[in-house]
Short mmCIF file of C-alpha atoms in Angstrom, two decimals:
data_model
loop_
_atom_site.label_atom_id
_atom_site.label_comp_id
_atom_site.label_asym_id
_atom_site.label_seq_id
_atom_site.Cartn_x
_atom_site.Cartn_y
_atom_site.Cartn_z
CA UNK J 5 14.19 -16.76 -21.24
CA UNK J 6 12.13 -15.55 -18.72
CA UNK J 7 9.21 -14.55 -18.51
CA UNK J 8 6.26 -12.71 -15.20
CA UNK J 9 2.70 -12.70 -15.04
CA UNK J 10 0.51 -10.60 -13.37
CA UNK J 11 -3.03 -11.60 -12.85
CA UNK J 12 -5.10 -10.27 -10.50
CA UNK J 13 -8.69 -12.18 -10.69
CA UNK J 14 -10.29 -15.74 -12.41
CA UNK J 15 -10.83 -14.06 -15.61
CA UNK J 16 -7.05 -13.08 -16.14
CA UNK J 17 -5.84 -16.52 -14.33
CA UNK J 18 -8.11 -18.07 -17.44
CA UNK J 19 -5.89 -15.72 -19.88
CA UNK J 20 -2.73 -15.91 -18.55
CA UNK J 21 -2.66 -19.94 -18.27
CA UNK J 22 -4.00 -20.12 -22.08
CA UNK J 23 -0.86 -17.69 -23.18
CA UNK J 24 1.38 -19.86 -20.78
CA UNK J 25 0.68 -23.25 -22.38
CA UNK J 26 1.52 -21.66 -25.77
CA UNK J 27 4.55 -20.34 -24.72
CA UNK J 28 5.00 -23.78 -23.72
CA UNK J 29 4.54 -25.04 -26.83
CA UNK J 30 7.00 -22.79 -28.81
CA UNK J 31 9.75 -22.74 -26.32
CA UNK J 32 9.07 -25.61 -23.45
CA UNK J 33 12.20 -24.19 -21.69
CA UNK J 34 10.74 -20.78 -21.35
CA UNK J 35 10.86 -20.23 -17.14
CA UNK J 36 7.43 -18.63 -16.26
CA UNK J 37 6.67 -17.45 -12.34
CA UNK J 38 4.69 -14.47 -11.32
CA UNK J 39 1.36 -13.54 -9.51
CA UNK J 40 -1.77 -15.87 -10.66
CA UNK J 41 -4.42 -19.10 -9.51
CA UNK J 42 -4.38 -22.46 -9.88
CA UNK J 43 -4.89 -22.43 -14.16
CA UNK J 44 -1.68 -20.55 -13.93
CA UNK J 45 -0.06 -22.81 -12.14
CA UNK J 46 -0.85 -26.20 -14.18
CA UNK J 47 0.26 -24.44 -16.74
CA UNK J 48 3.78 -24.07 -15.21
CA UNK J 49 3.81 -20.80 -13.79
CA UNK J 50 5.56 -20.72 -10.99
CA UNK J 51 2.92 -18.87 -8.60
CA UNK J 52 5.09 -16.26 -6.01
CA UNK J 53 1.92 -14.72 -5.30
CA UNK J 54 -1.50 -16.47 -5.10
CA UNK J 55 -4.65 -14.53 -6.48
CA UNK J 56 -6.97 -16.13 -3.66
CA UNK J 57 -6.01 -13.14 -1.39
CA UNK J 58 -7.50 -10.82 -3.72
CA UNK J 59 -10.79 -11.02 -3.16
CA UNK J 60 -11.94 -7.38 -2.77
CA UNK J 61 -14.83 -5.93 -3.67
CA UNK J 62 -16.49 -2.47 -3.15
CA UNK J 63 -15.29 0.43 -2.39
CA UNK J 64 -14.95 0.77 1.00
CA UNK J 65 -13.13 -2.50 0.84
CA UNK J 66 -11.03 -1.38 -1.32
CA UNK J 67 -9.62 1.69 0.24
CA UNK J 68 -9.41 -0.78 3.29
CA UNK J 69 -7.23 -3.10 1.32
CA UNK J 70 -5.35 -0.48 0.21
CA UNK J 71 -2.07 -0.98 2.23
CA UNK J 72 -2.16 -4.56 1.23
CA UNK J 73 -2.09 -3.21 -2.08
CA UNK J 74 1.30 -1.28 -1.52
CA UNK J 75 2.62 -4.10 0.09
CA UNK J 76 2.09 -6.47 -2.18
CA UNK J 77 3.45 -4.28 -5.62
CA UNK J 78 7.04 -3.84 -2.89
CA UNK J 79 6.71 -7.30 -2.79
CA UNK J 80 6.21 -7.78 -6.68
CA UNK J 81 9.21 -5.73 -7.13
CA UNK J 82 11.73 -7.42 -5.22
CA UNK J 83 10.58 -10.68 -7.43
CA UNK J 84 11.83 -8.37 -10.44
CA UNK J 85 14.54 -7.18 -9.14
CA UNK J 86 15.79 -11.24 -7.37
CA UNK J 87 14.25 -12.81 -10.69
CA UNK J 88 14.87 -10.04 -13.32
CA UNK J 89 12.65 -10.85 -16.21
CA UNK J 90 12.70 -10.53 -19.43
CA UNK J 91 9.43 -9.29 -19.97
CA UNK J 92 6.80 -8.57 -17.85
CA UNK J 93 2.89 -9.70 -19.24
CA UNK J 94 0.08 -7.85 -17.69
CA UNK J 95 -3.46 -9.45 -17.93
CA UNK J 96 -6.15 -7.10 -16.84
CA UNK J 97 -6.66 -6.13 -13.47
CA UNK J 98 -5.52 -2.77 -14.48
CA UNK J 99 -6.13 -0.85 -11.04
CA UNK J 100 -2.85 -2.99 -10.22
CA UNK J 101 -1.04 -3.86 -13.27
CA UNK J 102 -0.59 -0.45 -14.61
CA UNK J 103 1.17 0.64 -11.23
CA UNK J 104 3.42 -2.70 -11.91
CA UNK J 105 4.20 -2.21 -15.36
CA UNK J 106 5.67 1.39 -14.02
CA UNK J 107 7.57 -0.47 -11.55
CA UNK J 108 8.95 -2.62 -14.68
CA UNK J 109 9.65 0.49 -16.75
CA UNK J 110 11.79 1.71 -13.85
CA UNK J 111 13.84 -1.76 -14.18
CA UNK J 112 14.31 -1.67 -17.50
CA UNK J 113 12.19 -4.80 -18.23
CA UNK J 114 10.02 -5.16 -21.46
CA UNK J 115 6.16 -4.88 -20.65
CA UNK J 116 3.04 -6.74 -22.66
CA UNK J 117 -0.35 -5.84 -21.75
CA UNK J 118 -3.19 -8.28 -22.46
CA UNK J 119 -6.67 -7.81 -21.85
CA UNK J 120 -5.58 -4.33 -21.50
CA UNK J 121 -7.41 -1.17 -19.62
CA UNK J 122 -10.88 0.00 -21.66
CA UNK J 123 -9.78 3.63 -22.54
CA UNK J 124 -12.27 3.60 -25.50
CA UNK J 125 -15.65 3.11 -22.36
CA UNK J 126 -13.67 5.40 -19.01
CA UNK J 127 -10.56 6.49 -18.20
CA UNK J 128 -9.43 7.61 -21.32
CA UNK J 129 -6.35 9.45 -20.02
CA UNK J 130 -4.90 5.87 -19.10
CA UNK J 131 -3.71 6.15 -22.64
CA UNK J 132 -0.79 8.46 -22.02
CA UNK J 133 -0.22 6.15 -19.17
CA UNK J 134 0.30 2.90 -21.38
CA UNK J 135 2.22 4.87 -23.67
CA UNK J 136 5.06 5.83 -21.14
CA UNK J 137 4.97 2.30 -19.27
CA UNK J 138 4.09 -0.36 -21.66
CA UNK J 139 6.06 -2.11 -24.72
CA UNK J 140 3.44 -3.47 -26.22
CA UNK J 141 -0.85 -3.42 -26.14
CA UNK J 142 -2.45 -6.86 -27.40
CA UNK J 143 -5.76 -5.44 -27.93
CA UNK J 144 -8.84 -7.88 -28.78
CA UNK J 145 -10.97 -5.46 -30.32
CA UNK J 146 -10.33 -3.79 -33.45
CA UNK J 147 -11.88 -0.19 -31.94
CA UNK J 148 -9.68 -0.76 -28.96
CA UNK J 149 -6.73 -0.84 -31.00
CA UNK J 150 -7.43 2.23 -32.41
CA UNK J 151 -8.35 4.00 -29.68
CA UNK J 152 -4.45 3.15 -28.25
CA UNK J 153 -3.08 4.48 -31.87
CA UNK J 154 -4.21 7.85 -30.84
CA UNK J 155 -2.36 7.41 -27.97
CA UNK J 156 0.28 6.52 -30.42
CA UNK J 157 1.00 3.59 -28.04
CA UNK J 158 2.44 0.56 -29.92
CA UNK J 159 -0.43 -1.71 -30.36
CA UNK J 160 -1.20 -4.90 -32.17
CA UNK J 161 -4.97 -6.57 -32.82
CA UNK J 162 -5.08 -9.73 -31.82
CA UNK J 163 -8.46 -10.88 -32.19
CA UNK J 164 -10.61 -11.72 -29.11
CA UNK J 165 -9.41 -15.26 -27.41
CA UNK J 166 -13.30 -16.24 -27.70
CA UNK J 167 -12.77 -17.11 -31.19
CA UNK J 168 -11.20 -20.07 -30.19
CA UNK J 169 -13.69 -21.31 -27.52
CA UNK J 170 -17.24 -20.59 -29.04
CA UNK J 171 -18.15 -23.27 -31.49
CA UNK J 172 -20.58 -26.24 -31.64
CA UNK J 173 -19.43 -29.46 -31.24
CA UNK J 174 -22.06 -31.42 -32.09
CA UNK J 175 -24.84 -31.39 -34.71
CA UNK J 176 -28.11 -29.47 -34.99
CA UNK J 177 -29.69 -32.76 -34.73
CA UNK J 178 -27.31 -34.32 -32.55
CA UNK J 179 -28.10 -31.02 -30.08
CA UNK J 180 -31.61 -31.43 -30.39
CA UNK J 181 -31.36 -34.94 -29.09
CA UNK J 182 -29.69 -34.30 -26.70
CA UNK J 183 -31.12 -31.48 -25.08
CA UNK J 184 -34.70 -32.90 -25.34
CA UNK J 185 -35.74 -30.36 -27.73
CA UNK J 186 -38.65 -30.83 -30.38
CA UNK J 187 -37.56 -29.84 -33.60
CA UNK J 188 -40.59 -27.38 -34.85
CA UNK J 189 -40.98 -25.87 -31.39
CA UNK J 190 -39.32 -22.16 -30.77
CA UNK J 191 -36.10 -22.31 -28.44
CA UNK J 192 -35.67 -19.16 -26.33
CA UNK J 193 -32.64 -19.64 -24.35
CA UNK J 194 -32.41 -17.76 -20.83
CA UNK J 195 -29.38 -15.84 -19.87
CA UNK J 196 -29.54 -14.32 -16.32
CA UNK J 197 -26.46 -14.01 -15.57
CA UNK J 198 -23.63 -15.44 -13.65
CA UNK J 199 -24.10 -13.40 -10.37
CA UNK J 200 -26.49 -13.78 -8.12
CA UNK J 201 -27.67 -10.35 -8.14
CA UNK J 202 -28.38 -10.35 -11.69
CA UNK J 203 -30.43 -13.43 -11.26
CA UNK J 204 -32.38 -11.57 -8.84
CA UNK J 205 -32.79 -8.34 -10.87
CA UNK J 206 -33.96 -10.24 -14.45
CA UNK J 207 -35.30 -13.90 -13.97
CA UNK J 208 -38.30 -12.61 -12.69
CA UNK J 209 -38.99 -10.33 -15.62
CA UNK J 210 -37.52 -12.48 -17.98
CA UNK J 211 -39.83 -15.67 -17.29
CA UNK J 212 -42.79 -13.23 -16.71
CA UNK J 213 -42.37 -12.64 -20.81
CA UNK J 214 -42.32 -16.42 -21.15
CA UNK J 215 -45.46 -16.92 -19.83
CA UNK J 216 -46.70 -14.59 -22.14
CA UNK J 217 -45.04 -15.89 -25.01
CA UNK J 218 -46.63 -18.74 -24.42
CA UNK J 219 -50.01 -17.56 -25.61
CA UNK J 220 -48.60 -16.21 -28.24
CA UNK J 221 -47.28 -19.85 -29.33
CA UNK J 222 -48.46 -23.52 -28.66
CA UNK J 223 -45.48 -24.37 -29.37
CA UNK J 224 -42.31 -23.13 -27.37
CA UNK J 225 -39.51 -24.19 -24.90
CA UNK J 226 -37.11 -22.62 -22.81
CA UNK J 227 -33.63 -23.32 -22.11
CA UNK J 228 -31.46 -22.20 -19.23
CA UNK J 229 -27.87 -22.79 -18.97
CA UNK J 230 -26.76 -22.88 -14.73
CA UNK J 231 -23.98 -20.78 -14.43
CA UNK J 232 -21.04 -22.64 -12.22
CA UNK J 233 -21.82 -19.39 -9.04
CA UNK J 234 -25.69 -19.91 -9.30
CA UNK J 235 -27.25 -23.13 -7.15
CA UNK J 236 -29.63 -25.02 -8.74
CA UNK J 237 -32.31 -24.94 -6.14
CA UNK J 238 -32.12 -20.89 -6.61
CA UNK J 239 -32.86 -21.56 -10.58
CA UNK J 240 -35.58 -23.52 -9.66
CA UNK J 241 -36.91 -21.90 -6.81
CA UNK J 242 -37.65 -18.92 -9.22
CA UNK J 243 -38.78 -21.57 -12.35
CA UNK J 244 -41.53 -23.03 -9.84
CA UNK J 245 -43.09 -19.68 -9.14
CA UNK J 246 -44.39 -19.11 -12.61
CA UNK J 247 -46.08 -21.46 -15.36
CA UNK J 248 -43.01 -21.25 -17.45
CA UNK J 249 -41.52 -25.07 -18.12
CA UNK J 250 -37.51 -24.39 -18.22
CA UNK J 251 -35.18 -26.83 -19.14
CA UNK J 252 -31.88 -25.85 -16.98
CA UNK J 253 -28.81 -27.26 -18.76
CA UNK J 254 -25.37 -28.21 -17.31
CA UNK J 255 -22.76 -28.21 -20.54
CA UNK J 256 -22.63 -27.63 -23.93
CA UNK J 257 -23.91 -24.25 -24.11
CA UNK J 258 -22.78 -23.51 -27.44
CA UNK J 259 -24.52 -26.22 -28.86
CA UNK J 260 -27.51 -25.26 -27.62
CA UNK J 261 -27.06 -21.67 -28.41
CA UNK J 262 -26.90 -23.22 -32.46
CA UNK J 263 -30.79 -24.81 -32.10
CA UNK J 264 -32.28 -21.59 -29.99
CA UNK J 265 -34.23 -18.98 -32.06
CA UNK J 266 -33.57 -16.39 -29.78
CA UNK J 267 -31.97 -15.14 -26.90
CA UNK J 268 -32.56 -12.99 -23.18
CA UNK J 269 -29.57 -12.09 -22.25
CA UNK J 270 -27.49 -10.24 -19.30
CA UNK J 271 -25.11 -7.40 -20.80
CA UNK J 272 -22.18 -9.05 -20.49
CA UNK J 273 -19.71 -11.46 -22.32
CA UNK J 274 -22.42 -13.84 -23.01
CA UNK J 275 -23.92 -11.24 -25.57
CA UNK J 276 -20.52 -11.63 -27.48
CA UNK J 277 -20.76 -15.53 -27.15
CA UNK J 278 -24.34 -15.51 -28.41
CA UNK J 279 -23.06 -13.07 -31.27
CA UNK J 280 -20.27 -15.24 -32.00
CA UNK J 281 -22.96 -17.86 -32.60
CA UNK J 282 -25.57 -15.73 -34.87
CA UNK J 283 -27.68 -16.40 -32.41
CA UNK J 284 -30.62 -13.45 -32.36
CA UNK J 285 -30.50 -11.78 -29.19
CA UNK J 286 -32.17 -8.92 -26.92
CA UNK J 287 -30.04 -7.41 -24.11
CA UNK J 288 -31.07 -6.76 -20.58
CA UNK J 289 -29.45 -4.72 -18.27
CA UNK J 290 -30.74 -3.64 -14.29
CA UNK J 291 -28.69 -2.18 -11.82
CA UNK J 292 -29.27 0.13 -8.65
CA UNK J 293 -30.08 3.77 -9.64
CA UNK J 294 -27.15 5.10 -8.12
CA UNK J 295 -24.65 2.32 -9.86
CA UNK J 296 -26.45 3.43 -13.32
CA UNK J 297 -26.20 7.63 -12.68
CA UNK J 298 -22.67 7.08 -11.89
CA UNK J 299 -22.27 4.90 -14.78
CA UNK J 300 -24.04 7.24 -16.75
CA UNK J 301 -21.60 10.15 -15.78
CA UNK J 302 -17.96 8.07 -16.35
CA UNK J 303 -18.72 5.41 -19.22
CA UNK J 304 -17.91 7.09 -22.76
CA UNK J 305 -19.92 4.46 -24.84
CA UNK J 306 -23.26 4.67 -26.83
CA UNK J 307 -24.36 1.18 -26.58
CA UNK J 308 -23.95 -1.49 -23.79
CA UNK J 309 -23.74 -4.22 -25.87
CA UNK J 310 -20.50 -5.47 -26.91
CA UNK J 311 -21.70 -6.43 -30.19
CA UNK J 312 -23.31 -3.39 -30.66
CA UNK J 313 -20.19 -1.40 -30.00
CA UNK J 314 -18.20 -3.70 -32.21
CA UNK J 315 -20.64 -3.19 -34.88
CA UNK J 316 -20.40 0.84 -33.88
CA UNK J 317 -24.52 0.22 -34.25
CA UNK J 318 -27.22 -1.05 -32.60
CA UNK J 319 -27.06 -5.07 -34.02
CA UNK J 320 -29.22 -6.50 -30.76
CA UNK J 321 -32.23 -4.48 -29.14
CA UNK J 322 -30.91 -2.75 -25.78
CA UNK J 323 -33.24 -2.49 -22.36
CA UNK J 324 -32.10 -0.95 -20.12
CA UNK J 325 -33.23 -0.42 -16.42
CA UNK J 326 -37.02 0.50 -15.84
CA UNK J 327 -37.00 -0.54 -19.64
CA UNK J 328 -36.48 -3.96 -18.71
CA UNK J 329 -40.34 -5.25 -18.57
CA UNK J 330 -42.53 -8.11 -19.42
CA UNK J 331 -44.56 -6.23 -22.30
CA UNK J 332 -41.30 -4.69 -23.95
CA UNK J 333 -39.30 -8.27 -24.21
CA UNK J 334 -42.44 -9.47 -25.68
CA UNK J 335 -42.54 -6.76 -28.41
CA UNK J 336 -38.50 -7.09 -28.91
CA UNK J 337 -38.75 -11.07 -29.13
CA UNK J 338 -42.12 -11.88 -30.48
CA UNK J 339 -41.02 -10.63 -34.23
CA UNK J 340 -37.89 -12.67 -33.80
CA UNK J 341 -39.83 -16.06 -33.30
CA UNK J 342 -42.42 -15.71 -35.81
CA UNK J 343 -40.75 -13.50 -38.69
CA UNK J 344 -37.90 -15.78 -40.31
CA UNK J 345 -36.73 -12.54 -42.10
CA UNK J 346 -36.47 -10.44 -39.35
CA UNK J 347 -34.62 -13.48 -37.29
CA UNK J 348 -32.49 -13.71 -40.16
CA UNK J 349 -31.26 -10.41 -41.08
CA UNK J 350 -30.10 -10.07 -37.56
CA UNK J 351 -28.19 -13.53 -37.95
CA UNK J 352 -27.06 -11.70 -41.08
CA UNK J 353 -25.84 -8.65 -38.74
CA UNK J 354 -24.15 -10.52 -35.79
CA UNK J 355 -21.92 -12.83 -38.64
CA UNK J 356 -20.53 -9.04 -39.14
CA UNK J 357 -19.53 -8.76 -35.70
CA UNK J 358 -17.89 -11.73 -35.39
CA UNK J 359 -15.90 -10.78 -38.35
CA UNK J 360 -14.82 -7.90 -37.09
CA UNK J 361 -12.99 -9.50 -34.09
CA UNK J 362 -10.63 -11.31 -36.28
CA UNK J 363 -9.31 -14.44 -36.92
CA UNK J 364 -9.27 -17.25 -34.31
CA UNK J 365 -5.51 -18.11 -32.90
CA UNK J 366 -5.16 -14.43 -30.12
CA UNK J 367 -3.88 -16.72 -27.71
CA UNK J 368 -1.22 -17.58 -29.66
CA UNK J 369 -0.76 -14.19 -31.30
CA UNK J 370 0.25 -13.42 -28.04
CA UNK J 371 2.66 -15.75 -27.15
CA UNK J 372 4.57 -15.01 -30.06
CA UNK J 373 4.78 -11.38 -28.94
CA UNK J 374 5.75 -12.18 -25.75
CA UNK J 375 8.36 -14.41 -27.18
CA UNK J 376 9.74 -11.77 -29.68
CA UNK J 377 9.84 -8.84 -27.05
CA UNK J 378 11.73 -11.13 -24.39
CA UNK J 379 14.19 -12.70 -26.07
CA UNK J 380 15.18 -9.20 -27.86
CA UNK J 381 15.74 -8.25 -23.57
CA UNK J 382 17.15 -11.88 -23.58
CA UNK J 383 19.76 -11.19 -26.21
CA UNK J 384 21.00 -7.56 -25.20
#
């Protein structure tokens, strides 16, 4: 059997690899090729196209790229048509993909789509475009799933491929130890952000609140886990210029997310990582005033927060914008660290969300689709 990949960026090399290596493991003679990085690759996809050329971003770079673009789905399709497939798996990067898994349709071969287009925040009419082009939707939200049933597209929940990843591996006390943390002090763990400009928008603000948390408790540390695209010397450049004593941290993130009280986080995945955890949390989000009005205008979502639109509720306080200041962090976190009731009935709250995503084992919920719907093509 054989089976394509199309990944466009890091995130979907990450998701593509992890389905590859359990394809592996049910069929190791399962050929695998197709468009993807270096995780791909080690985990024997055969890379025809490598995603390092991708690197666009912006508009205006992206109209510019846009012949490369055309080029590069011709390209794509002469892979399908030398190669034919027997089932073509999509992994985000749906400006692309869904153009490709048209190009499939038109050859007759099978398509999955993983990590698939948000119709349930923008775009909503991409629905009637899965349904015509795509075999199968491996959705990892529950709401997402639905919102493809009413594009009667044939969809399957999978449960979100975090539930794998986001456990402790060590002890409370074992964490405590080792991340120099005292065990009656309150933890408030630091989030910025894994791109520089979000550092830049909310570390200021955020450590501004620490130092006034501080009087508030004689008690308290701070945690900061250094994102892999952030330099140390910019974490600490920041850290020096207020009287807030940080403790930046290198690994084990989920360990220390088990011994924190609460969190200050970037909207973004991490919220659903720090949900995952139970850990109590208060989202920030900051972006330029024109970003945000068009944002405003195309996004069909209440909340920001993943967990909060998981939950269909607000589960974790929301700031957003000129919201995002010293004084109202302080009034969102301060009842978190010093109310155990309050801390705990939002613990309470976030163990619902991560119920809701499912049961751990997407990745290989996956793979056994992707199995299934090529070797049916296999054995016509």
């Amino acid at each position: 059997m054989k089976v394509m990949f199309s990944a466009g960026e890091a995130s979907g090399d990450t998701h593509a690899a992890s389905v590859a290596n359990a394809l592996r493991e049910i069929d190791p003679s399962v050929e695998m090729f197709g468009m993807g990085g270096t995780l791909m690759e080690r985990a024997g996809v055969r890379i025809v196209y490598d995603i390092k050329n991708l690197g666009v971003i912006g508009i205006v770079e992206i109209v510019k790229s846009l012949p490369k673009f055309f080029k590069l789905r011709t390209y794509l399709k002469r892979v399908m048509m030398k190669e034919k497939p027997d089932i073509l798996v999509c992994v985000d990067y749906p400006g692309f993909n869904m153009k490709l898994a048209a190009v499939a349709h038109e050859l007759g071969i099978p398509v999955l789509y993983y990590i698939a287009p948000t119709i349930w925040a923008w775009h909503s009419s991409r629905g009637n475009t899965i349904r015509k082009y795509v075999t199968k939707v491996a959705s990892i939200f529950p709401f997402e799933a639905e919102a493809y049933r009413k594009y009667k597209c044939n969809v399957d929940f999978v449960g979100h491929p975090l539930l794998d990843i986001v456990h402790p591996t060590m002890t409370k006390d074992a964490a405590e130890a080792y991340f120099g943390a005292r065990k009656e002090a309150k933890k408030v763990l630091l989030m910025p952000g894994s791109r520089k400009q979000e550092v830049l928008s909310l570390l200021d603000t955020m450590l501004k609140s620490g130092e006034q948390l501080m009087a508030k408790h004689e008690d308290i540390q701070f945690f900061l886990p250094r994102a892999h695209t952030i330099d140390r010397s910019e974490l600490e450049e920041f850290i020096d210029a207020h009287k807030v004593p940080v403790t930046i941290t290198e690994d084990h993130t989920y360990d220390l997310m088990q011994i924190c009280d609460v969190c200050l986080a970037a909207s973004g995945t991490a919220t659903l990582e720090t949900a995952m955890m139970e850990l109590p949390t208060v989202l920030l989000y900051r972006v330029s005033p024109i970003t945000y009005g068009i944002g405003k205008m195309v996004v069909n979502v209440t909340h920001v927060g993943l967990p909060n639109i998981v939950a269909g509720k607000e589960v974790i306080s929301e700031l957003l914008q000129d919201a995002v200041t010293p004084d109202a962090i302080v009034s969102l976190v301060e009842p978190l660290l010093s109310d155990v009731d309050k801390n705990e009935a939002m613990r309470s709250e976030l163990r619902e969300v991560r119920h809701k995503l499912g049961e751990p084992g997407a990745v290989k919920r996956v793979a056994h689709l992707v199995y299934n719907l090529g070797k049916e093509k296999c054995n016509e």
